[in-house]
Coordinates of C-alpha atoms in Angstrom, one line a residue:
X15 CA 0.2 0.1 0.1
X16 CA 1.5 3.3 -1.1
X17 CA 1.6 6.3 1.1
X18 CA 0.8 9.6 -0.3
X19 CA 3.3 12.3 0.7
X20 CA 3.2 16.0 0.8
X21 CA 5.6 18.1 -1.3
X22 CA 7.6 18.9 2.1
X23 CA 7.9 15.4 2.9
X24 CA 9.2 14.5 -0.7
X25 CA 11.6 17.0 -0.5
X26 CA 12.5 15.9 3.3
X27 CA 13.6 12.7 2.2
X28 CA 15.8 14.2 -0.4
X29 CA 17.5 16.7 2.0
X30 CA 18.2 13.9 4.5
X31 CA 19.6 11.4 1.8
X32 CA 21.8 14.3 0.5
X33 CA 22.9 15.5 4.0
X34 CA 23.6 11.8 4.8
X35 CA 26.0 11.5 1.7
X36 CA 27.5 15.0 2.6
X37 CA 28.3 14.2 6.0
X38 CA 30.0 10.9 5.0
X39 CA 32.0 12.6 2.3
X40 CA 32.9 15.1 4.9
X41 CA 34.3 12.3 7.3
X42 CA 36.3 10.9 4.4
X43 CA 38.1 14.0 4.0
X44 CA 38.7 14.2 7.8
X45 CA 40.0 10.5 7.8
X46 CA 42.4 11.0 5.0
X47 CA 43.7 14.2 7.0
X48 CA 44.3 11.9 10.1
X49 CA 41.8 13.8 12.1
X50 CA 39.6 10.6 12.7
X51 CA 41.1 8.3 15.1
X52 CA 38.9 5.3 14.7
X53 CA 37.4 3.3 11.7
X54 CA 35.3 4.8 9.1
X55 CA 32.3 3.0 7.7
X56 CA 30.3 4.1 4.5
X57 CA 26.7 3.7 3.6
X58 CA 27.3 4.9 0.0
X59 CA 24.2 3.5 -1.9
X60 CA 22.3 2.7 1.1
X61 CA 21.1 6.0 2.1
X62 CA 17.5 5.5 1.1
X63 CA 17.1 2.8 3.6
X64 CA 18.3 4.5 6.8
X65 CA 16.4 7.8 5.8
X66 CA 13.1 6.2 4.4
X67 CA 12.8 3.9 7.4
X68 CA 13.7 6.4 10.1
X69 CA 11.3 9.0 8.6
X70 CA 8.3 6.6 9.3
X71 CA 8.8 6.8 13.0
X72 CA 7.2 9.2 15.3
X73 CA 9.3 11.5 17.7
X74 CA 8.6 9.2 20.8
X75 CA 9.6 6.0 18.9
X76 CA 13.0 4.5 19.5
X77 CA 15.6 3.5 17.1
X78 CA 18.9 1.7 17.5
X79 CA 21.4 2.3 14.4
X80 CA 24.1 0.1 13.0
X81 CA 27.3 1.9 11.9
X82 CA 26.1 2.5 8.5
X83 CA 22.7 4.1 9.7
X84 CA 23.9 7.8 9.8
X85 CA 21.0 8.9 7.6
X86 CA 18.6 7.5 10.5
X87 CA 20.7 9.6 13.1
X88 CA 20.1 12.7 11.0
X89 CA 16.4 12.2 10.6
X90 CA 15.9 11.6 14.3
X91 CA 17.8 15.0 15.0
X92 CA 21.3 14.3 15.8
X93 CA 23.5 17.3 14.4
X94 CA 26.4 16.4 12.2
X95 CA 28.8 18.0 14.6
X96 CA 28.3 15.1 17.0
X97 CA 28.7 12.6 14.3
X98 CA 32.0 14.4 13.2
X99 CA 33.2 14.8 16.9
X100 CA 32.3 11.6 17.8
X101 CA 34.8 10.0 15.1
X102 CA 37.5 12.6 15.8
X103 CA 37.2 11.6 19.8
X104 CA 36.8 15.1 20.5
X105 CA 35.7 16.5 24.1
X106 CA 32.4 18.0 23.1
X107 CA 31.4 14.5 21.3
X108 CA 28.3 12.6 23.0
X109 CA 31.0 10.2 24.6
X110 CA 33.3 12.9 25.6
X111 CA 36.0 11.6 23.2
X112 CA 35.8 7.9 24.7
X113 CA 34.8 6.2 21.6
X114 CA 36.1 6.7 18.0
X115 CA 33.2 5.5 16.1
X116 CA 29.3 6.0 16.1
X117 CA 28.8 4.1 19.3
X118 CA 26.6 6.7 21.1
X119 CA 23.0 7.2 22.0
X120 CA 20.7 9.6 23.5
X121 CA 18.0 8.1 25.8
X122 CA 16.7 11.2 27.2
X123 CA 15.5 13.3 24.1
X124 CA 16.1 11.6 20.9
X125 CA 15.3 8.0 22.1
X126 CA 18.4 6.6 20.5
X127 CA 19.9 3.5 21.6
X128 CA 23.9 3.4 21.1
X129 CA 24.8 0.8 18.4
X130 CA 26.4 -2.7 19.6
X131 CA 29.3 -4.2 18.0
X132 CA 28.2 -7.7 18.4
X133 CA 25.7 -7.9 15.4
X134 CA 22.3 -9.1 16.1
X135 CA 22.3 -8.2 19.8
X136 CA 20.2 -4.8 19.1
X137 CA 17.4 -7.1 18.2
X138 CA 16.5 -8.4 21.7
X139 CA 17.6 -5.2 23.2
X140 CA 14.9 -3.2 21.1
X141 CA 12.3 -5.8 21.9
X142 CA 13.0 -5.2 25.4
X143 CA 12.5 -1.6 24.9
X144 CA 9.2 -2.0 23.1
X145 CA 7.8 -4.2 25.7
X146 CA 8.8 -1.6 28.4
X147 CA 7.0 1.1 26.3
X148 CA 3.9 -1.1 26.1
X149 CA 4.3 -1.6 29.9
X150 CA 4.4 1.8 30.5
X151 CA 1.6 2.8 28.2
X152 CA 3.8 4.9 26.0
X153 CA 2.3 3.3 22.6
X154 CA 5.7 3.3 21.1
X155 CA 7.5 1.5 18.2
X156 CA 11.1 0.4 18.2
X157 CA 13.4 -0.1 15.2
X158 CA 17.0 -1.5 14.4
X159 CA 18.7 -2.5 11.6
X160 CA 20.8 -5.8 10.6
X161 CA 22.8 -6.8 7.6
X162 CA 22.4 -10.2 5.5
X163 CA 25.7 -11.3 7.3
X164 CA 24.3 -10.6 10.8
X165 CA 21.1 -12.3 10.1
X166 CA 22.7 -15.6 10.5
X167 CA 23.9 -15.1 13.9
X168 CA 22.4 -16.7 16.8
X169 CA 21.0 -13.7 18.6
X170 CA 19.2 -12.6 15.6
X171 CA 17.0 -15.8 15.5
X172 CA 16.7 -15.9 19.5
X173 CA 15.9 -12.1 19.8
X174 CA 13.2 -12.4 16.4
X175 CA 11.8 -15.3 18.2
X176 CA 11.7 -13.4 21.6
X177 CA 9.9 -10.3 19.8
X178 CA 7.5 -12.7 18.2
X179 CA 6.4 -14.5 21.3
X180 CA 5.9 -11.3 23.1
X181 CA 4.3 -9.7 20.1
X182 CA 6.5 -6.6 20.6
X183 CA 5.7 -3.5 18.9
X184 CA 9.1 -4.0 16.9
X185 CA 10.1 -3.3 13.2
X186 CA 13.5 -4.9 12.0
X187 CA 14.8 -3.7 8.8
X188 CA 17.4 -6.4 7.2
X189 CA 19.6 -4.7 4.9
X190 CA 20.5 -7.2 2.5
X191 CA 23.5 -5.3 0.6
X192 CA 24.9 -8.6 -1.0
X193 CA 28.2 -8.9 1.0
X194 CA 28.9 -9.8 4.6
X195 CA 32.2 -8.2 4.7
X196 CA 33.7 -10.3 1.8
X197 CA 31.3 -13.1 1.7
X198 CA 28.6 -13.1 -0.8
X199 CA 25.0 -13.7 0.3
X200 CA 24.7 -17.1 -1.6
X201 CA 27.6 -18.3 0.2
X202 CA 26.1 -18.2 3.8
X203 CA 22.3 -18.1 3.4
X204 CA 20.5 -20.6 1.1
X205 CA 17.5 -18.4 0.6
X206 CA 16.7 -16.1 -2.3
X207 CA 14.7 -13.8 -0.1
X208 CA 16.1 -13.2 3.5
X209 CA 12.4 -11.9 4.5
X210 CA 11.4 -15.8 4.4
X211 CA 13.3 -16.0 8.0
X212 CA 10.3 -14.4 9.3
X213 CA 7.9 -17.4 8.5
X214 CA 9.9 -19.4 11.2
X215 CA 8.6 -17.2 14.0
X216 CA 5.1 -16.7 12.7
X217 CA 5.4 -13.0 11.9
X218 CA 5.0 -10.8 8.7
X219 CA 7.5 -9.7 6.4
X220 CA 8.0 -7.2 3.5
X221 CA 10.4 -7.1 0.6
X222 CA 11.4 -3.6 -0.9
X223 CA 13.5 -2.1 -3.2
X224 CA 16.1 -0.4 -0.8
X225 CA 17.3 2.0 -3.4
X226 CA 13.6 3.3 -3.8
X227 CA 13.3 5.9 -0.8
X228 CA 9.6 6.4 -1.3
X229 CA 8.9 2.7 -1.4
X230 CA 11.2 2.4 1.7
X231 CA 9.4 4.9 3.5
X232 CA 6.0 3.7 2.6
X233 CA 6.7 0.1 3.5
X234 CA 8.4 1.1 6.8
X235 CA 5.1 3.4 7.6
X236 CA 2.7 0.7 7.1
X237 CA 5.1 -1.7 9.1
X238 CA 5.3 0.8 12.2
X239 CA 1.4 1.5 12.0
X240 CA 0.8 -2.4 12.1
X241 CA 3.1 -2.7 15.1
X242 CA 1.8 0.3 17.1
X243 CA -1.6 -1.3 16.6
X244 CA -0.8 -4.6 18.3
X245 CA 0.0 -6.8 15.4
X246 CA 3.7 -7.7 16.9
X247 CA 7.0 -7.5 15.2
X248 CA 7.4 -7.2 11.5
X249 CA 10.6 -7.5 9.3
X250 CA 11.5 -5.7 6.2
X251 CA 14.0 -7.0 3.8
X252 CA 15.6 -4.1 1.9
X253 CA 17.4 -5.0 -1.1
X254 CA 20.5 -3.0 -2.0
X255 CA 24.3 -2.9 -2.4
X256 CA 27.3 -1.7 -0.3
X257 CA 29.2 0.1 -3.0
X258 CA 32.3 0.7 -0.9
X259 CA 34.3 -2.0 1.1
X260 CA 33.6 -3.0 4.9
X261 CA 35.5 0.1 5.9
X262 CA 38.2 2.6 4.7
X263 CA 40.7 0.3 4.7
X264 CA 38.8 -2.3 2.5
X265 CA 39.1 -1.8 -1.2
X266 CA 36.5 -4.2 -1.9
X267 CA 38.5 -5.9 -4.7
X268 CA 36.4 -9.1 -4.2
X269 CA 33.2 -7.5 -5.8
X270 CA 32.7 -7.9 -9.7
X271 CA 33.0 -5.0 -11.7
X272 CA 29.9 -5.8 -13.6
X273 CA 28.0 -5.9 -10.2
X274 CA 29.5 -2.6 -9.2
X275 CA 28.7 -1.0 -12.4
X276 CA 25.1 -2.2 -12.1
X277 CA 24.5 -0.6 -8.7
X278 CA 26.2 2.5 -9.5
X279 CA 23.7 3.1 -12.2
X280 CA 21.0 2.5 -9.5
X281 CA 22.4 5.2 -7.1
X282 CA 19.0 6.0 -4.9
X283 CA 19.8 9.8 -4.7
X284 CA 20.3 10.0 -8.7
X285 CA 17.2 7.8 -9.2
X286 CA 15.0 9.7 -6.6
X287 CA 16.1 13.2 -8.0
X288 CA 15.0 12.1 -11.5
X289 CA 11.5 11.1 -10.0
X290 CA 11.2 14.4 -8.3
X291 CA 12.1 16.6 -11.5
X292 CA 9.6 14.3 -13.4
X293 CA 6.8 14.9 -10.9
X294 CA 7.8 18.7 -10.8
X295 CA 8.5 18.7 -7.1
X296 CA 12.3 19.8 -7.5
X297 CA 13.9 22.3 -10.1
X298 CA 17.3 23.6 -10.5
X299 CA 16.7 26.4 -8.1
X300 CA 15.3 24.2 -5.6
X301 CA 18.1 21.7 -5.9
X302 CA 20.7 24.7 -5.5
X303 CA 18.9 25.8 -2.5
X304 CA 19.0 22.4 -0.9
X305 CA 22.7 22.1 -1.9
X306 CA 23.7 25.5 -0.3
X307 CA 21.7 24.8 2.7
X308 CA 23.9 21.5 3.3
X309 CA 27.3 23.1 2.2
X310 CA 26.6 26.2 4.8
X311 CA 25.5 23.7 7.6
X312 CA 28.5 21.2 7.1
X313 CA 30.8 24.2 7.0
X314 CA 29.7 25.4 10.3
X315 CA 29.4 21.8 11.7
X316 CA 32.9 20.8 10.7
X317 CA 34.6 23.9 12.0
X318 CA 32.9 23.5 15.4
X319 CA 34.2 19.7 15.6
X320 CA 37.6 20.7 14.6
X321 CA 37.9 23.5 17.2
X322 CA 36.5 21.2 19.9
X323 CA 39.6 20.1 22.2
X324 CA 40.8 16.7 22.8
X325 CA 39.5 15.3 26.1
X326 CA 41.8 16.0 29.2
X327 CA 44.0 13.1 30.3
X328 CA 42.3 13.1 33.9
X329 CA 39.0 12.3 32.1
X330 CA 40.1 8.8 31.3
X331 CA 39.2 7.7 35.0
X332 CA 35.9 9.2 35.0
X333 CA 32.9 7.6 33.9
X334 CA 34.1 4.0 33.9
X335 CA 31.5 2.7 36.1
X336 CA 28.0 4.0 36.6
X337 CA 27.6 5.1 40.3
X338 CA 23.8 6.0 40.3
X339 CA 22.3 9.5 40.6
X340 CA 25.6 11.3 39.5
X341 CA 25.8 8.9 36.5
X342 CA 22.4 9.4 35.0
X343 CA 18.7 10.3 36.2
X344 CA 16.9 8.4 33.9
X345 CA 13.2 7.3 35.0
X346 CA 10.4 5.7 33.8
X347 CA 7.9 7.7 32.0
X348 CA 4.5 6.3 32.9
X349 CA 1.6 6.9 30.4
X350 CA -0.8 4.8 32.2
X351 CA -2.0 4.6 35.8
X352 CA 0.8 2.6 37.6
X353 CA -2.2 0.8 39.5
X354 CA -3.3 -1.4 36.4
X355 CA 0.3 -3.1 36.5
X356 CA 0.7 -3.7 40.2
X357 CA -1.1 -5.5 42.9
X358 CA -3.7 -5.8 44.0
X359 CA -5.2 -5.3 40.4
X360 CA -2.5 -7.0 38.6
X361 CA -2.2 -9.9 41.3
X362 CA -3.0 -13.5 39.8
X363 CA -2.8 -16.5 41.9
X364 CA 0.3 -18.7 40.7
X365 CA -1.8 -21.9 40.8
X366 CA -2.0 -24.0 37.6
X367 CA -5.4 -26.0 37.7
X368 CA -5.1 -29.3 35.9
X369 CA -8.3 -31.2 35.1
X370 CA -8.7 -34.2 37.4
X371 CA -6.3 -32.9 40.0
X372 CA -7.0 -29.5 41.2
X373 CA -4.6 -27.4 43.3
X374 CA -2.9 -28.7 46.2
X375 CA -0.2 -28.1 49.3
X376 CA 3.1 -28.6 48.7
X377 CA 5.9 -29.7 51.1
X378 CA 6.4 -25.9 52.2
X379 CA 2.6 -25.3 52.8
X380 CA 2.3 -23.1 49.7
X381 CA -0.1 -23.9 46.7
X382 CA 1.4 -26.5 44.4
X383 CA 0.7 -26.4 40.8
X384 CA -0.5 -30.0 40.6
X385 CA -1.6 -32.0 43.5
X386 CA 0.2 -35.5 43.5
X387 CA 1.0 -35.8 47.4
X388 CA -1.2 -37.4 50.2
X389 CA -2.3 -34.0 51.3
X390 CA -6.1 -33.3 50.5
X391 CA -6.6 -31.0 47.7
X392 CA -6.8 -27.3 48.9
X393 CA -10.0 -25.1 48.0
X394 CA -9.5 -22.7 45.3
X395 CA -9.9 -19.1 45.9
X396 CA -13.6 -18.1 44.9
X397 CA -14.5 -21.5 44.5
X398 CA -16.7 -24.0 46.6
X399 CA -14.6 -26.9 48.2
X400 CA -14.0 -29.6 46.0
X401 CA -13.9 -33.2 47.7
X402 CA -11.6 -35.8 46.6
X403 CA -12.9 -38.7 44.6
X404 CA -13.7 -41.9 46.2
X405 CA -10.8 -43.5 44.4
X406 CA -8.2 -40.8 45.4
X407 CA -9.5 -40.8 49.1
X408 CA -9.4 -44.5 49.3
X409 CA -5.5 -44.1 48.2
X410 CA -4.9 -41.6 50.6
X411 CA -6.5 -43.7 53.3
X412 CA -4.3 -46.8 52.3
X413 CA -1.0 -44.6 52.5
X414 CA -2.0 -43.6 55.9
X415 CA -2.7 -47.2 57.1
X416 CA 0.6 -48.5 55.7
X417 CA 2.3 -45.5 57.6
X418 CA 0.7 -46.2 60.6
X419 CA 1.6 -50.2 60.7
X420 CA 5.0 -49.2 59.9
X421 CA 5.3 -46.9 62.8
X422 CA 3.5 -49.6 65.1
X423 CA 5.9 -52.2 63.9
X424 CA 8.8 -50.1 64.5
X425 CA 7.9 -49.3 68.2
X426 CA 7.3 -52.8 68.8
X427 CA 10.8 -53.8 67.4
X428 CA 12.2 -51.1 69.8
X429 CA 10.8 -52.8 72.9

């Protein structure tokens, strides 16, 4: 189902894709000037996935990006200077210079969970965030991304099964970019469509052209709405291509030239620009206006980042351990009466009644799920007393007789 967008929304998608690419181009220059201290990972050719899917979320929703989802950070409201400073390990960066890549989040304002290097682990984490939001009555949806290679990890399957069993309001974007580092998909997954993996967990999935930002947005928007309405998690496979190597150090010589040429001809920004022009949503003047806006913004953001100091040496010992109130003051944001999920309204007797047996008493005197012992069945709360059947009563009486006889014989033997 296609979603009709306003002119502003069409141009927003274009702006964020262009900003995504411009931010990464700027970081390549910084990297070559030895101003970036860690690794640098590119999303060249995949901008439509990050931008289109994140644009489908509401402000209150949560996301957890991977290293190639800078576009999602920009859509969520992260300023480019934070991304620059984070990679440059500057003092004014979100982590105060303690991490040289994109491992940062914003739990208070933007609802961003930091990336996790162990691929797949964000799936159970974001499932937990989704469940917490539901418990608090926030009506949120959570979203994260995973690559084709990451979909073969154990935690991908454990996490997706967990989300499915809990019907969590969670959307997973599976970026099938054809290469898990230097391993082609066909060498590690015996499936044509990775979306088929959702079938094992009884959840729905979509397959979308990851280089079509409108299709990406429309699909993600529908998935988000379904998840929010209580239909449970949904997986979206976005078919695309990673046009650069795993990181700056990887020339990706393993990629066939013919494959690279095909996908370069299907650049998501070029395709979208052509569409906007044909629909008279963008002209030369509008394009230049956006380019000037991005150029001016990044010049200021880069200048700020480069002028930010490196962290002082004494900071190294600070913030290693969370010490409570002086570390963070994040509190649960209740959007429903707490009484709904706390006793006595939420109390449920921990008794499992099995037809033919009923509840009983365990050795500790508490309710036991199934009565197999020699104590008579207990009375269930709110129910009339149930007398044991004649057969059960006879067995209990027989056991007591045997025990009494044994005790009597023991006493006589001691005499």
